[in-house]
XYZ file of C-alpha atoms in Angstrom:
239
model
C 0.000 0.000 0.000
C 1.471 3.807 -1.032
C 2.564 4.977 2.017
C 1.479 8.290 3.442
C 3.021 11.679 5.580
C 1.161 14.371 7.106
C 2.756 17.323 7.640
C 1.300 19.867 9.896
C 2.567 23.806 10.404
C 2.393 24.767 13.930
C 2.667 28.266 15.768
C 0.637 28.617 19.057
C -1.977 26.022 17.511
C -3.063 24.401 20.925
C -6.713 25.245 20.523
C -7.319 22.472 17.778
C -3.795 20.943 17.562
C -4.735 18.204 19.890
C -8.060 17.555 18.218
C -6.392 17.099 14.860
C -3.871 15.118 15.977
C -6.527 12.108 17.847
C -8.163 12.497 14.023
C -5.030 11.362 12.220
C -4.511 8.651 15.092
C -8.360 7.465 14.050
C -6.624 7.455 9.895
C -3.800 6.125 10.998
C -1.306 7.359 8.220
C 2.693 6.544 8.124
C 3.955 9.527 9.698
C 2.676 12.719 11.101
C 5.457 15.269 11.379
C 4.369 18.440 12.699
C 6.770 21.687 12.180
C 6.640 24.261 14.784
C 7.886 27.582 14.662
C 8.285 29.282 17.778
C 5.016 28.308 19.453
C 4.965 29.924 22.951
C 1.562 27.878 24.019
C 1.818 23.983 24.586
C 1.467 23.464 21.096
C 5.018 21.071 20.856
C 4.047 19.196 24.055
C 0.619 18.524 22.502
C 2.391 17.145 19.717
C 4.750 15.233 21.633
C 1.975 13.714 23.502
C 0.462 12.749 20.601
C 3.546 10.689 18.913
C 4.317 12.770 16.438
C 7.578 13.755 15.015
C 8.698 17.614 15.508
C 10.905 19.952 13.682
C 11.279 23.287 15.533
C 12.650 26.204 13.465
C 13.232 29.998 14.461
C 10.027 31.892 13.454
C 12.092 34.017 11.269
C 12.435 31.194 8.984
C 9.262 30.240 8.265
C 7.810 30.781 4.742
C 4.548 29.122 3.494
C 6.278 27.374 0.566
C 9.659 27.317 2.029
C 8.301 25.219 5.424
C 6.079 23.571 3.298
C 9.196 22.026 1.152
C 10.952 21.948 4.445
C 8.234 18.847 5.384
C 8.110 17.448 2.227
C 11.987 16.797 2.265
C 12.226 15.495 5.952
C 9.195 12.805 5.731
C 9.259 9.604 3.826
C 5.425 9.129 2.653
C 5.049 8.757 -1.173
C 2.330 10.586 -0.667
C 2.524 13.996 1.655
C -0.975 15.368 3.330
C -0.866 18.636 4.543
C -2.822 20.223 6.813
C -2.439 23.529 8.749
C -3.049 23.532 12.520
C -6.841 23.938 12.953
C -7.970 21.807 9.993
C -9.322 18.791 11.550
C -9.660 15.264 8.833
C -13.701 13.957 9.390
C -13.598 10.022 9.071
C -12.661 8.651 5.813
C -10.083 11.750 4.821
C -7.232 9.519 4.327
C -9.012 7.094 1.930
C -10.298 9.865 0.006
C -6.968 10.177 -0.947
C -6.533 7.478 -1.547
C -8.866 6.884 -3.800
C -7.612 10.265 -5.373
C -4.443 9.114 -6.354
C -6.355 5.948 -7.921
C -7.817 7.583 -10.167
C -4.957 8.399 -13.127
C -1.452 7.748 -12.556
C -0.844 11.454 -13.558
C -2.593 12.676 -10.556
C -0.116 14.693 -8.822
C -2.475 16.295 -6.162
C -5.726 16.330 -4.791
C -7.706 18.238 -2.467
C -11.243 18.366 0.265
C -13.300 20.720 1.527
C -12.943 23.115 4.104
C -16.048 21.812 6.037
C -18.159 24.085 8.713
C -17.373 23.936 12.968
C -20.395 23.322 14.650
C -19.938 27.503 15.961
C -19.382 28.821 12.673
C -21.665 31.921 11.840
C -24.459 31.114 9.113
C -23.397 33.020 6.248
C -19.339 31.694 6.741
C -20.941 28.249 7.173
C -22.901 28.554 3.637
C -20.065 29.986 1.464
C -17.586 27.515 2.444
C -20.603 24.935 1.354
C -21.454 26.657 -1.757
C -17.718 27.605 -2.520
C -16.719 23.589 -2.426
C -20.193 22.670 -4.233
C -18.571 23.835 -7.224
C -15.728 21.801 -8.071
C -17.997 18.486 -7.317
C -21.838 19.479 -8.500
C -22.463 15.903 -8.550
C -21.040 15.008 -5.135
C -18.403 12.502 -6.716
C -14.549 12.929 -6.956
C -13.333 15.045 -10.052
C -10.371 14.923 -12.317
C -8.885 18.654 -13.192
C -6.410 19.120 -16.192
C -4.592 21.493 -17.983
C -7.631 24.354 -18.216
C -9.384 23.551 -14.953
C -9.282 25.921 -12.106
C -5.839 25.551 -11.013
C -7.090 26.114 -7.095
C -5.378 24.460 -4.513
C -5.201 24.984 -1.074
C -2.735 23.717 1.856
C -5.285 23.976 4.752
C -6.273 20.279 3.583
C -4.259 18.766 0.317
C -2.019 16.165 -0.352
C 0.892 15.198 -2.772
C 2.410 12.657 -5.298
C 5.873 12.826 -3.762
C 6.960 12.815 -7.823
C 4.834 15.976 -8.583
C 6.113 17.990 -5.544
C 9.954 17.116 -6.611
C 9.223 18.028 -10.006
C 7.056 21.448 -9.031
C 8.123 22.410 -5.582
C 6.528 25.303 -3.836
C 7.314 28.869 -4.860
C 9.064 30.768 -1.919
C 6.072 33.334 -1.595
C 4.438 34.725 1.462
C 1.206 33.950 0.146
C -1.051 31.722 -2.232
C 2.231 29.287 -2.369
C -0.628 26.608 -2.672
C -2.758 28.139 -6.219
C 0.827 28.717 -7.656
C 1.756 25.193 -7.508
C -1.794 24.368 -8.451
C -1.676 26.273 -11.826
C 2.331 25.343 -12.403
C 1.897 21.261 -12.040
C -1.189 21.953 -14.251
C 1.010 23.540 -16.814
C 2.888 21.071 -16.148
C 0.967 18.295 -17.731
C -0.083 16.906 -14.405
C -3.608 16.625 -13.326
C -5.217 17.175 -9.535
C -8.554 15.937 -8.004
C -11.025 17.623 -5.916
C -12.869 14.686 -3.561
C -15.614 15.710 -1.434
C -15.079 13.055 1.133
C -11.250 14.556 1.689
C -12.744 17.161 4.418
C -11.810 18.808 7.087
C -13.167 21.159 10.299
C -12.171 24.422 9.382
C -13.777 27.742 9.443
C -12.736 31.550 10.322
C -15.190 34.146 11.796
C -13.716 37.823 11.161
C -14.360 41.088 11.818
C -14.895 43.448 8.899
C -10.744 45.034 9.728
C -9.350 41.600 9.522
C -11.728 40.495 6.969
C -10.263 43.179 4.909
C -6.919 42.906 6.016
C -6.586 39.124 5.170
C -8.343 39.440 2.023
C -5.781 42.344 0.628
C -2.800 39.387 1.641
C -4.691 36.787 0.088
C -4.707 38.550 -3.112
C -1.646 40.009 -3.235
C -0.130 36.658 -2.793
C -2.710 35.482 -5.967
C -1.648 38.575 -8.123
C 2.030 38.216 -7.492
C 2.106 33.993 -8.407
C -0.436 33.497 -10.591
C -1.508 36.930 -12.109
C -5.107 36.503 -11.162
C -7.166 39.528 -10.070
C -10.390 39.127 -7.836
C -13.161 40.891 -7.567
C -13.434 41.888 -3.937
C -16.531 39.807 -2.486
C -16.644 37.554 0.109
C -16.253 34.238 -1.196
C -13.047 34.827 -2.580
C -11.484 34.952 0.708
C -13.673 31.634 1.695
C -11.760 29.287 -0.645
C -8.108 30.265 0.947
């Protein structure tokens, strides 16, 4: 059977760390290394606790791509999950993925929705629905090519260990995830969205850092990919 990593990036993550962690104990992949970068909560003991392997680095060097390779290079799964630290799997994640990479031997990613908490407000709870709706209308697992949206996004995603040596992840402070998404498409590799690949995940902001995350957001899009978005809320949803 392929074997599989999960990689998670940590900094002062202890609300949902331990959560996320007794998830990927229920899937029960290969490794779970968790990379932590200067967490001043209990964030590495959780891990600890939990098993897992830890990298600490200085939070000076952390970089979304540039930790992102960092796990990639020091775990041994052929295929490498990531997940950031309050994006807990729901039962049945890891064979999702499974079943992802199944599906054409150029696969070279795939990716779940961000799924609702039980506190999240209404309206966030029915964009993130209607945002993920999209790339499945039919509720099965889809193939994307060359063409396709080339979204990705590292809060829940994982990776043929051949794709992410061929495309690595840009060194960008943003949107390192949608610029490896539209380079392995260029590529001539293809990526899967699987609605049973989900995870918790939601964010409740204020209108200032609404605004303030959204500008980030889409600078990082602008500068990687070129794209410009309208500003609207659902944009910001999908990240």
């Amino acid at each position: 059977m392929t074997s599989i990593s999960v990689v998670v990036p940590v900094k002062d993550g202890a609300r949902y760390l331990g959560e996320l962690l007794d998830a990927l104990a229920r899937e029960a992949p290969d490794e779970v290394l968790v990379i932590d970068s200067g967490s001043t909560d209990d964030s590495v003991a959780i891990a600890r606790s939990a098993g897992a392997r830890i990298i600490e680095i200085p939070p000076a060097e952390f970089g979304h791509g540039r930790t992102r390779n960092l796990g990639a290079q020091s775990c041994s799964g052929e295929l490498i999950c990531f997940l950031t630290q309050d994006a807990t799997p729901v039962p049945g994640w890891l064979d999702a993925y499974r079943e992802s990479f199944g599906l054409d031997p150029h696969v070279g990613a795939a990716y779940g929705p961000h799924l609702p908490r039980a506190d999240t407000s209404p309206m966030i709870a029915r964009e993130l629905v209607e945002f993920f709706a999209t790339f499945a209308p039919d509720g099965q697992p889809h193939v994307q090519r060359a063409g396709d949206a080339a979204f990705l996004s590292n809060v829940n995603a994982c990776y043929a260990r051949e794709c992410w040596k061929q495309i690595g992840f840009r060194d960008v402070g943003y949107a390192e995830d949608q610029a490896f998404g539209e380079d392995m498409l260029t590529a001539g590799w293809m990526k899967v969205y699987h609605p049973g690949a989900g995870v918790l995940h939601a964010h409740d902001y204020g209108a200032l850092e609404f605004m303030r995350r959204y500008f980030d957001e889409y600078r990082g899009l602008r500068e990687t990919t070129g794209h410009v978005e309208p500003l609207r809320m659902r944009g910001v949803l999908g990240q």
